mmCIF file of C-alpha atoms and ligand atoms in Angstrom:
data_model
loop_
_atom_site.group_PDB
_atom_site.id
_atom_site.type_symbol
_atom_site.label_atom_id
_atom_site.label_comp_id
_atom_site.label_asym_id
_atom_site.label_seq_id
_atom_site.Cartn_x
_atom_site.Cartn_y
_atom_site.Cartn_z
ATOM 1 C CA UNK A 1 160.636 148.658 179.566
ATOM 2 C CA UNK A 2 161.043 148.647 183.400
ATOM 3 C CA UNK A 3 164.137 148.404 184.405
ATOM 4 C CA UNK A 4 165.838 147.956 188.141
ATOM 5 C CA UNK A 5 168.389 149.256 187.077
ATOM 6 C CA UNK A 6 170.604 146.937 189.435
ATOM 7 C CA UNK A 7 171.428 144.068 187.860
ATOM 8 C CA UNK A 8 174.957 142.463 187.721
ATOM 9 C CA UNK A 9 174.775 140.036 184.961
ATOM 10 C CA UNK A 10 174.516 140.935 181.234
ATOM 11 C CA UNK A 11 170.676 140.408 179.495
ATOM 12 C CA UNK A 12 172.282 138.278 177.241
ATOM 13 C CA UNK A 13 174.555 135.494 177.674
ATOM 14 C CA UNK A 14 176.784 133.583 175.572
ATOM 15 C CA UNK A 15 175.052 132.301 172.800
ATOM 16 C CA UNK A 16 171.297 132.578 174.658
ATOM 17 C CA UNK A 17 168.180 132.719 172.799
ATOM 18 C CA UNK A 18 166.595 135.563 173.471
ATOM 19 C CA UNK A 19 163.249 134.507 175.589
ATOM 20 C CA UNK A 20 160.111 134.573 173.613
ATOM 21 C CA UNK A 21 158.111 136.543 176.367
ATOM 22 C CA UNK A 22 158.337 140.218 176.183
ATOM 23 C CA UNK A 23 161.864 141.488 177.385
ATOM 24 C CA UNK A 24 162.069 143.801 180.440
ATOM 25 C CA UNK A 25 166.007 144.403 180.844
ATOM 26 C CA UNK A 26 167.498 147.076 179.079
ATOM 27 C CA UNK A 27 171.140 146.897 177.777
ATOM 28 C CA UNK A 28 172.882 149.004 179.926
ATOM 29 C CA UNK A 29 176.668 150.297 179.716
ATOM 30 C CA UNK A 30 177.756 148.755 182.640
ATOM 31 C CA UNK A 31 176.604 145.215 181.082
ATOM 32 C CA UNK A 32 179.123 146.066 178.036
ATOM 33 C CA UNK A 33 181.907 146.439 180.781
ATOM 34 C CA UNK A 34 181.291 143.060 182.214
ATOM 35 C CA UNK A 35 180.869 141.288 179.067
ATOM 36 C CA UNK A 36 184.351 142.552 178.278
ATOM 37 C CA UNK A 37 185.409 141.869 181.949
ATOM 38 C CA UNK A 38 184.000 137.962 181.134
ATOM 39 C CA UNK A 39 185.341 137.676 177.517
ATOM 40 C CA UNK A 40 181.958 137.618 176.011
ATOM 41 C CA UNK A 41 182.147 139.034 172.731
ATOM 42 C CA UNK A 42 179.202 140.787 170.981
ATOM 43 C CA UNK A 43 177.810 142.608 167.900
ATOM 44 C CA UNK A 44 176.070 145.890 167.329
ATOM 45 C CA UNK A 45 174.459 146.758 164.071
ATOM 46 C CA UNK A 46 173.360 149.910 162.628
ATOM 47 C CA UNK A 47 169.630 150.512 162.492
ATOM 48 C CA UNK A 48 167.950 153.346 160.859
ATOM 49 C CA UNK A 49 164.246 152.695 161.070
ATOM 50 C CA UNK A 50 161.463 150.506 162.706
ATOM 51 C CA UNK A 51 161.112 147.491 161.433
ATOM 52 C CA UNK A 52 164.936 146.857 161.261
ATOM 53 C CA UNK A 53 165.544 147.871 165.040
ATOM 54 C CA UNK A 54 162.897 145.537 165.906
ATOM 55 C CA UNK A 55 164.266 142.892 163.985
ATOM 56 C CA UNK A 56 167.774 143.369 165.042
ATOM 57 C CA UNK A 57 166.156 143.742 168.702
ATOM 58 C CA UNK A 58 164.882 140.280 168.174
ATOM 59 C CA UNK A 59 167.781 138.876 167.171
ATOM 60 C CA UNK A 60 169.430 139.596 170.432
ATOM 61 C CA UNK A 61 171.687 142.497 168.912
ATOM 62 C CA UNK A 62 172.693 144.360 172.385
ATOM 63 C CA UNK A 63 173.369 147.775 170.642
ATOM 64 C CA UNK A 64 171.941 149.378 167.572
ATOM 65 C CA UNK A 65 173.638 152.188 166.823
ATOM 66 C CA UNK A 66 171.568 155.056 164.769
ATOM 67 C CA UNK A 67 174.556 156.129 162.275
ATOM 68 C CA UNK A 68 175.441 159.347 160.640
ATOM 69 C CA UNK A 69 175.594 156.266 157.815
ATOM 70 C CA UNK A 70 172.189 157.284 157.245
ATOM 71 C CA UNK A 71 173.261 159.716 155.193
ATOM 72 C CA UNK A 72 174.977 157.467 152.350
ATOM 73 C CA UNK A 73 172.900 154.371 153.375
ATOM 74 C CA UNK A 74 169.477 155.829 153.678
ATOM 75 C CA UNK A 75 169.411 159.519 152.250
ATOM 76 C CA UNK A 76 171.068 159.002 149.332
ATOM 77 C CA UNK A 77 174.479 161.548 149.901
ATOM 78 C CA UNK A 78 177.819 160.017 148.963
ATOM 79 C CA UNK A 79 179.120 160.398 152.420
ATOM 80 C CA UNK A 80 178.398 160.956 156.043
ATOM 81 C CA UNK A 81 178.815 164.914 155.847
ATOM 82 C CA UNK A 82 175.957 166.576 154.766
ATOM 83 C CA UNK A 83 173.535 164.908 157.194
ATOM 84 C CA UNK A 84 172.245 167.206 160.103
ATOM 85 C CA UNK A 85 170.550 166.490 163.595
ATOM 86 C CA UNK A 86 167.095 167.163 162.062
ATOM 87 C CA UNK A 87 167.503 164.538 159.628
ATOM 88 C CA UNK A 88 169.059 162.130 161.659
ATOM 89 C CA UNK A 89 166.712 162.958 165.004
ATOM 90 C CA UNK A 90 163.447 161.227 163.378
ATOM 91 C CA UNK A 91 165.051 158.367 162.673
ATOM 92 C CA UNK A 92 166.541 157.622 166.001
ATOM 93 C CA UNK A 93 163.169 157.995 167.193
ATOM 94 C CA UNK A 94 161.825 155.504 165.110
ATOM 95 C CA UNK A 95 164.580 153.502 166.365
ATOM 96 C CA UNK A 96 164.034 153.604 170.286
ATOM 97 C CA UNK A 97 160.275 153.609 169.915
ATOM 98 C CA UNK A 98 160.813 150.012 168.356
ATOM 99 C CA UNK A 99 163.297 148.609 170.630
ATOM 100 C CA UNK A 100 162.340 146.457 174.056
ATOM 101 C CA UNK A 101 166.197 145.422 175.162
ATOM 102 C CA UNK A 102 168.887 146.909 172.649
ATOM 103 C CA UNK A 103 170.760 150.304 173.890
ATOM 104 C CA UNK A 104 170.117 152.912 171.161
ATOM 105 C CA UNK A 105 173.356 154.976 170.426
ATOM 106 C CA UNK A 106 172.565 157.763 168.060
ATOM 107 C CA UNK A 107 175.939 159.150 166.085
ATOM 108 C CA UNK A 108 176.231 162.631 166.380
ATOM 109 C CA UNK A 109 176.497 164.383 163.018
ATOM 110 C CA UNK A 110 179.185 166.408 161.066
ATOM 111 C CA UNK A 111 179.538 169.926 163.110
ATOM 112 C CA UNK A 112 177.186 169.452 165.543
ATOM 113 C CA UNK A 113 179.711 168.449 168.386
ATOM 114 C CA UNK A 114 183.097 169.588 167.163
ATOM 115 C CA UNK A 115 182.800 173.516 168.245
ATOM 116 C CA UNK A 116 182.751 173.234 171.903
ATOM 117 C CA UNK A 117 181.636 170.950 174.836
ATOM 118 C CA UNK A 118 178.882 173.217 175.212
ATOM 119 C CA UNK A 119 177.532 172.648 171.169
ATOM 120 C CA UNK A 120 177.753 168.701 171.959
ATOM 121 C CA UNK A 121 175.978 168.715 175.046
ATOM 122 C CA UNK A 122 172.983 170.713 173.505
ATOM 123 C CA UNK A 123 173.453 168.272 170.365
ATOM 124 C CA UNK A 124 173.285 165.443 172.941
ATOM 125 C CA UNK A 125 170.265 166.157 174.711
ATOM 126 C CA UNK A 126 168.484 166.840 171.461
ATOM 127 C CA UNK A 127 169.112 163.451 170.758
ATOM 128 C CA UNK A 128 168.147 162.421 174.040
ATOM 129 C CA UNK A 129 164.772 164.093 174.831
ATOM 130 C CA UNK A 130 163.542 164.179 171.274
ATOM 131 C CA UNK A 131 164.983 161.286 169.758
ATOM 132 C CA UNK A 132 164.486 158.721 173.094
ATOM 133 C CA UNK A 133 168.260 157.938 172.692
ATOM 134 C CA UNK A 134 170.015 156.194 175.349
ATOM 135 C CA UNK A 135 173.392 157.049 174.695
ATOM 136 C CA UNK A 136 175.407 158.736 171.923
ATOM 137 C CA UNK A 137 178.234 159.012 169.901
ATOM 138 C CA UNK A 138 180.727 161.072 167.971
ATOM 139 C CA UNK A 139 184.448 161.151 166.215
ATOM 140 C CA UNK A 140 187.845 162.362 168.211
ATOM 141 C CA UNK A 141 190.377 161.200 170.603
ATOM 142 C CA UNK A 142 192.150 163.316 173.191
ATOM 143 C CA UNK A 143 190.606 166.935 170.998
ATOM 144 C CA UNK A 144 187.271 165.372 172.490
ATOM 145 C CA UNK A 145 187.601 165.366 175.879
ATOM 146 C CA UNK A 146 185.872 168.088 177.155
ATOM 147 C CA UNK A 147 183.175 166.656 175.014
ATOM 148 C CA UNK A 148 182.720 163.296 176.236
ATOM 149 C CA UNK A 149 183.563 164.684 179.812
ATOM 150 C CA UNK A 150 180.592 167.508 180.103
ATOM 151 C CA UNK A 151 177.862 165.143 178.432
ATOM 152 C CA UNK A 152 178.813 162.165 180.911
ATOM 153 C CA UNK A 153 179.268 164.327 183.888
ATOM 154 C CA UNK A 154 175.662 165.511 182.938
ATOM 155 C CA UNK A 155 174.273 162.032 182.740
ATOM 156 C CA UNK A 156 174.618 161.312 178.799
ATOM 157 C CA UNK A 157 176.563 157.899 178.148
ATOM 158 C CA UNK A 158 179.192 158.463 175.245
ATOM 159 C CA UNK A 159 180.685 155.831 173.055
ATOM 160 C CA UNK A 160 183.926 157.175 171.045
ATOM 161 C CA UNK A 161 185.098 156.682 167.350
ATOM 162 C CA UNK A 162 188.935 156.529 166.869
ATOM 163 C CA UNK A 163 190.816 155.284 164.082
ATOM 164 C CA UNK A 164 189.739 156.084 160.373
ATOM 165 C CA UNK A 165 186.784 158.856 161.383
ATOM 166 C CA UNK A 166 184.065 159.411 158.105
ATOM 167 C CA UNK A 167 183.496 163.234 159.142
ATOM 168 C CA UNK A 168 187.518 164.257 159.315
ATOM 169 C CA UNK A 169 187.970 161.974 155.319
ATOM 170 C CA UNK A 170 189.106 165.442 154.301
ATOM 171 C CA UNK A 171 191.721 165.310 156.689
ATOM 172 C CA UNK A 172 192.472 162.358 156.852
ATOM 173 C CA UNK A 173 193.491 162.182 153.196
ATOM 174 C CA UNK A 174 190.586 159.052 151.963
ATOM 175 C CA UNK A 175 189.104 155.828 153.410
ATOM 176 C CA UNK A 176 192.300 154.555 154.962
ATOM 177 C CA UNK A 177 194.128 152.785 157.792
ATOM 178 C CA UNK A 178 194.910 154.585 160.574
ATOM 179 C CA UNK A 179 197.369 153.863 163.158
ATOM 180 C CA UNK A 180 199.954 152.074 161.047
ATOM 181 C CA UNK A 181 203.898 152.159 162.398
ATOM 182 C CA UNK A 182 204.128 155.443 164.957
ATOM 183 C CA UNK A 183 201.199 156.795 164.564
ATOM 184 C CA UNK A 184 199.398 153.885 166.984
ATOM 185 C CA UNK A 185 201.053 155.578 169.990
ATOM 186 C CA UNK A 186 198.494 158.348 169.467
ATOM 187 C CA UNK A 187 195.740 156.059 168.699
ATOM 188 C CA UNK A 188 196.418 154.673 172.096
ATOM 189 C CA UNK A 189 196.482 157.908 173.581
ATOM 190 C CA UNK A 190 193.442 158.892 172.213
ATOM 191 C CA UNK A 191 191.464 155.428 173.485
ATOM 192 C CA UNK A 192 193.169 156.223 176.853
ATOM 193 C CA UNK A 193 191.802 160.059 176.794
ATOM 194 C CA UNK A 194 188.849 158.911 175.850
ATOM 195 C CA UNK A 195 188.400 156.204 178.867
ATOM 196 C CA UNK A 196 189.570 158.673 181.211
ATOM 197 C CA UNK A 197 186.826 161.252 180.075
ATOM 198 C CA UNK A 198 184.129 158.693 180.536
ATOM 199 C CA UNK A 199 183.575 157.309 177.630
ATOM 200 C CA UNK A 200 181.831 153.806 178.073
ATOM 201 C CA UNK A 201 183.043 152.011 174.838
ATOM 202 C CA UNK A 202 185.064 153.319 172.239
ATOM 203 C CA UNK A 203 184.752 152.352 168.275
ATOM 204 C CA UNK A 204 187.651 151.357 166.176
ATOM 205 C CA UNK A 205 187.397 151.927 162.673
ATOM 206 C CA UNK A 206 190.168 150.610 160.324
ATOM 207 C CA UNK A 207 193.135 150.186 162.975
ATOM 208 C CA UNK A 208 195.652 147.391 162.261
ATOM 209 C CA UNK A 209 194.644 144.073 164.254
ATOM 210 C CA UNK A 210 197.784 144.314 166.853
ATOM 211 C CA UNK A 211 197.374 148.305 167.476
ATOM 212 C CA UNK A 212 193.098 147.432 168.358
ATOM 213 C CA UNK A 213 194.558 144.369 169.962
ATOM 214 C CA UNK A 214 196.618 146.478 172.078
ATOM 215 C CA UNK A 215 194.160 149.086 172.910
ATOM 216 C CA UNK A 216 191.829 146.467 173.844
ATOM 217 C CA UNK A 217 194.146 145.083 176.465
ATOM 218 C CA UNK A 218 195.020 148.307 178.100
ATOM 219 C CA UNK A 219 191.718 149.772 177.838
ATOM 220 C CA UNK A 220 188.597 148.337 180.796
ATOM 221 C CA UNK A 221 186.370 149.720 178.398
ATOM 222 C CA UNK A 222 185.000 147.911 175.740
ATOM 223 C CA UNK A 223 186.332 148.195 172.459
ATOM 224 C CA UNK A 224 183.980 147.786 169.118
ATOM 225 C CA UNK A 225 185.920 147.059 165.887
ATOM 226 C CA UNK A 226 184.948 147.643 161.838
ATOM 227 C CA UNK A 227 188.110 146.897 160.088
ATOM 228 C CA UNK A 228 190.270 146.372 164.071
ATOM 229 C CA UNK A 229 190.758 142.460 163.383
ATOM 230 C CA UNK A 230 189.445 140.107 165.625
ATOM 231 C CA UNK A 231 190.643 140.883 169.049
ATOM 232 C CA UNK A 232 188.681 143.914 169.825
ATOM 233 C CA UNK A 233 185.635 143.273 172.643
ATOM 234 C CA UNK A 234 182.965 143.814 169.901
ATOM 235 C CA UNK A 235 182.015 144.413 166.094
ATOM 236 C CA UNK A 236 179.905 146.549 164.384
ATOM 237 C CA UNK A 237 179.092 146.635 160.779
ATOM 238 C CA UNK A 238 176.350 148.751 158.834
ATOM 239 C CA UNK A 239 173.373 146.525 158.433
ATOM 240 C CA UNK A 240 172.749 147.182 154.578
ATOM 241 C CA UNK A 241 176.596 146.148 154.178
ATOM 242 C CA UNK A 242 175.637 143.325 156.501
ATOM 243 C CA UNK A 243 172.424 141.951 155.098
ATOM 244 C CA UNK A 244 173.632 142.269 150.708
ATOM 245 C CA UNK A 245 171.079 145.032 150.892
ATOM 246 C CA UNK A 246 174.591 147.432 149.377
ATOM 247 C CA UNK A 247 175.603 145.817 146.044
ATOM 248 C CA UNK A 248 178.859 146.966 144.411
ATOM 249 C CA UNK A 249 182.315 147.084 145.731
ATOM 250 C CA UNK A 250 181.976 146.433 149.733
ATOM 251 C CA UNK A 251 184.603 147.932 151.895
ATOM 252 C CA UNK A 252 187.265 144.700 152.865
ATOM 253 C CA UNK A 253 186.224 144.529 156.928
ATOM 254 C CA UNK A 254 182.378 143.627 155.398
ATOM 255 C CA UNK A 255 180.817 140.166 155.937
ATOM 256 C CA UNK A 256 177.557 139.637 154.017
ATOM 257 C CA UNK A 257 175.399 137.296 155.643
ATOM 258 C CA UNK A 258 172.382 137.524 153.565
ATOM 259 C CA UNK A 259 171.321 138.836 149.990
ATOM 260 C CA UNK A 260 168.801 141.154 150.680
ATOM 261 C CA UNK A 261 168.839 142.773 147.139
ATOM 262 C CA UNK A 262 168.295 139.593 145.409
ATOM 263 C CA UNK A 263 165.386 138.893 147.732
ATOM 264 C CA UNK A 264 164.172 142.060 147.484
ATOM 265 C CA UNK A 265 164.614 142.099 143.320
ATOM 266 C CA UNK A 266 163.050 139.099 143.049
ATOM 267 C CA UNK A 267 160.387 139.979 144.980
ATOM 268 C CA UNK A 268 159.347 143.072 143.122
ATOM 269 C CA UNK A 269 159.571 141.535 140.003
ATOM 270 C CA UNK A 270 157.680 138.687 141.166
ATOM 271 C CA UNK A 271 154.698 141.106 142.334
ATOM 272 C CA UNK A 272 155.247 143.075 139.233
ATOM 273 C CA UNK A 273 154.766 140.332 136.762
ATOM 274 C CA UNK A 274 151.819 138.906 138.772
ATOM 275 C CA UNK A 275 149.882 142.439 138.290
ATOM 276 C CA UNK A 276 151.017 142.666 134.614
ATOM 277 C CA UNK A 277 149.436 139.015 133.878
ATOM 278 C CA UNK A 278 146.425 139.187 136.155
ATOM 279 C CA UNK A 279 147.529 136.835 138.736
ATOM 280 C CA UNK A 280 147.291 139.387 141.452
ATOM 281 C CA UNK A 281 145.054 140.772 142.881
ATOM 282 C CA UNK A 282 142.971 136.927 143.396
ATOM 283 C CA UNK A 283 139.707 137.038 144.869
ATOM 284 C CA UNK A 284 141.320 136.476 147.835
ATOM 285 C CA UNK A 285 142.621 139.737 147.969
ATOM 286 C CA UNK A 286 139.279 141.527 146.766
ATOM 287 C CA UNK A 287 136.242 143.098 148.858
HETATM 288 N N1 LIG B 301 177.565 151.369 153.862
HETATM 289 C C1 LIG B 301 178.503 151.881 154.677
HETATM 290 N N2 LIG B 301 179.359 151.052 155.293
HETATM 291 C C2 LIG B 301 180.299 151.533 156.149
HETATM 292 O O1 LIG B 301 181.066 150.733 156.704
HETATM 293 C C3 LIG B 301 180.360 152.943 156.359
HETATM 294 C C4 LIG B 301 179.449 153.766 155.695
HETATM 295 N N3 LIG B 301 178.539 153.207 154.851
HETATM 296 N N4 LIG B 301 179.439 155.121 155.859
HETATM 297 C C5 LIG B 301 180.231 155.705 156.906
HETATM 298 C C6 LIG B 301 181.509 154.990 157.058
HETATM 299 C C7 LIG B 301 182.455 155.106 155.894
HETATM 300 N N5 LIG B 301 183.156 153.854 155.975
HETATM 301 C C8 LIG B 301 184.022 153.347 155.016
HETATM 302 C C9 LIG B 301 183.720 153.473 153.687
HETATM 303 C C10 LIG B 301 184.549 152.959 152.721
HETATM 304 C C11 LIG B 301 185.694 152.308 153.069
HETATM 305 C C12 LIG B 301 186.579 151.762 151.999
HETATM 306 O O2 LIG B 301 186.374 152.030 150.838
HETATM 307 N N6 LIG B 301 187.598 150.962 152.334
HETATM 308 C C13 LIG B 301 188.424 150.298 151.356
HETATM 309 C C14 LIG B 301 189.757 150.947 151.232
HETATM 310 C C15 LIG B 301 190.683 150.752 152.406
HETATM 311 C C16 LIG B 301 192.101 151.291 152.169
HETATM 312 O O3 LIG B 301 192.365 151.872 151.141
HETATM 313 O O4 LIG B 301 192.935 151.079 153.054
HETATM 314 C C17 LIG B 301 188.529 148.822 151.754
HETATM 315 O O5 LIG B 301 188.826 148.011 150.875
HETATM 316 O O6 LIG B 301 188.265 148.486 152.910
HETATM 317 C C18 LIG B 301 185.990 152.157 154.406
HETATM 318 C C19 LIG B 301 185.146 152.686 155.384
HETATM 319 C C20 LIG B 301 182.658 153.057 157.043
HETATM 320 N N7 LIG B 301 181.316 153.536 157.211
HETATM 321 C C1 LIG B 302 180.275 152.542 160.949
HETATM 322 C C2 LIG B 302 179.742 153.027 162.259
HETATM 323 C C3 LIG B 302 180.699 152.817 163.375
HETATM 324 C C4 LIG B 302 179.306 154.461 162.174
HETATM 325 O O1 LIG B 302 179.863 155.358 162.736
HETATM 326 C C5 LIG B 302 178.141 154.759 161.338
HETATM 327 O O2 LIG B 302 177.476 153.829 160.829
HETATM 328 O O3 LIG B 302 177.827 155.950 161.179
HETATM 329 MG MG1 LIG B 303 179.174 157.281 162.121
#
């Protein structure tokens, strides 16, 4: 976990394994900004626990980001709103204590942020003394500002959400596209604002591809799309989404790349039907 904390070239390169041995470079921010500055494209995934955050870690994912997602992916609400920082702070813990490389971003939660620079900044070192977070993130453009420019001045790394934001849906009027026609002056704006108050990356969540493609351009900071298109610097998708561990109607910007709930399924009826009929436990198995 040592880190110089002066290297120039990114832990991962294009398309590199990751070494077997033991991994001693973090992910830092300033690798995102030369990825982008190189072209190199890259993925985060959300992560919510240990065993997932190690895998993901493994697998050479550079960011994990600890989502208020929890709450409709692992706590079993219907959105992202009624989660709180106690709910979300054991998790991210569980997280960082089971990464070696990957830069863990924890999301900050409905109303824990929006009141006042000062209410984010105490959210945001919550996260990061109790939590082991490297870096977190919340919802806004140019309203967040004084936000993202108190936590980075004090030495907290902030990634920004634009576009369609899950904590304003009431506002917001649904799960829709933002930025279409006009209103993607103001989505650039808000990227811009969001640079200029230090953000290091800023998320794009169901922008048209041109508008993200835009942004991308202008911004130096990377961009991460879900629903941007293909031109943004990075992706991120929610790893139950990801992984066919979420059955039922996916949102359109998901990939599945795996069926974890058929492997899963099968596997507990398998183990199931093997204790109904005797097969397990075998001797094998017995003291
Ligand atoms: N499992 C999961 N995946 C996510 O991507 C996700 C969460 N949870 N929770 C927090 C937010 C909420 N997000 C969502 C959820 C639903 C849609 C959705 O239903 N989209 C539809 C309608 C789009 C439209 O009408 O324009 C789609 O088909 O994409 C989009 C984003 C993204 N985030
Ligand atoms: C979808 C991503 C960007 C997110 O904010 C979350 O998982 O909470
Ligand atoms: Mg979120």
């Amino acid at each position: 976990m040592s880190d110089t904390g002066s290297e120039t070239t990114a832990p991962y390169g294009a398309g590199a394994a990751k070494p077997a041995a033991p991994a001693t470079r973090r992910v830092r921010t300033h690798h995102l900004r030369e990825m982008k500055e190189r072209g190199e494209k890259w993925a985060m995934l959300t992560a919510y626990d240990m065993y997932t955050a190690a895998t993901f870690d493994e697998a050479g994912i550079p960011v994990l980001l600890v989502g208020d997602s929890a709450s409709n992916n692992v706590l079993g609400n219907d959105t992202s709103l009624p989660v709180t920082v106690d709910e979300l702070i054991p998790l991210a813990r569980a997280v960082s204590r089971s990464v070696h490389r990957a830069l863990v971003v924890a999301d900050l939660p409905f109303g824990s942020y929006q009141g006042s620079a000062e209410q984010a900044f105490h959210t945001a070192v919550r996260f990061m003394k109790e939590a082991g977070a490297h870096a977190v993130k919340l919802e806004g453009g140019a309203e967040m500002a004084a936000q993202v420019e108190l936590c980075t001045q004090a030495g907290i790394p902030v990634m920004a959400h634009i576009g369609f934001t899950p904590q304003s849906e009431h506002n917001l009027g649904g799960y829709r596209v933002q930025g279409r026609g006009e209103t993607g002056r103001r989505l650039l704006a808000d990227a811009q604002a969001m640079e200029a108050a230090g953000a290091f990356a800023v998320v794009m969540e169901m922008v048209p591809g041109d508008v993200a493609a835009e942004i991308t351009k202008t911004l130096s900071i990377p961009t991460i799309g879900i629903g941007a298109g293909i031109d943004c610097d990075a992706q991120v998708l929610v790893w139950q989404d990801m992984a066919g561990l979420r059955t039922g109607r996916l949102p359109r910007f998901v990939k599945q790349y795996a069926d974890l709930h058929g492997v899963l399924l099968g596997a507990a009826q398998a183990y199931a039907a093997d204790v109904a009929s005797g097969a397990f436990p075998g001797p094998e198995h017995t003291f």
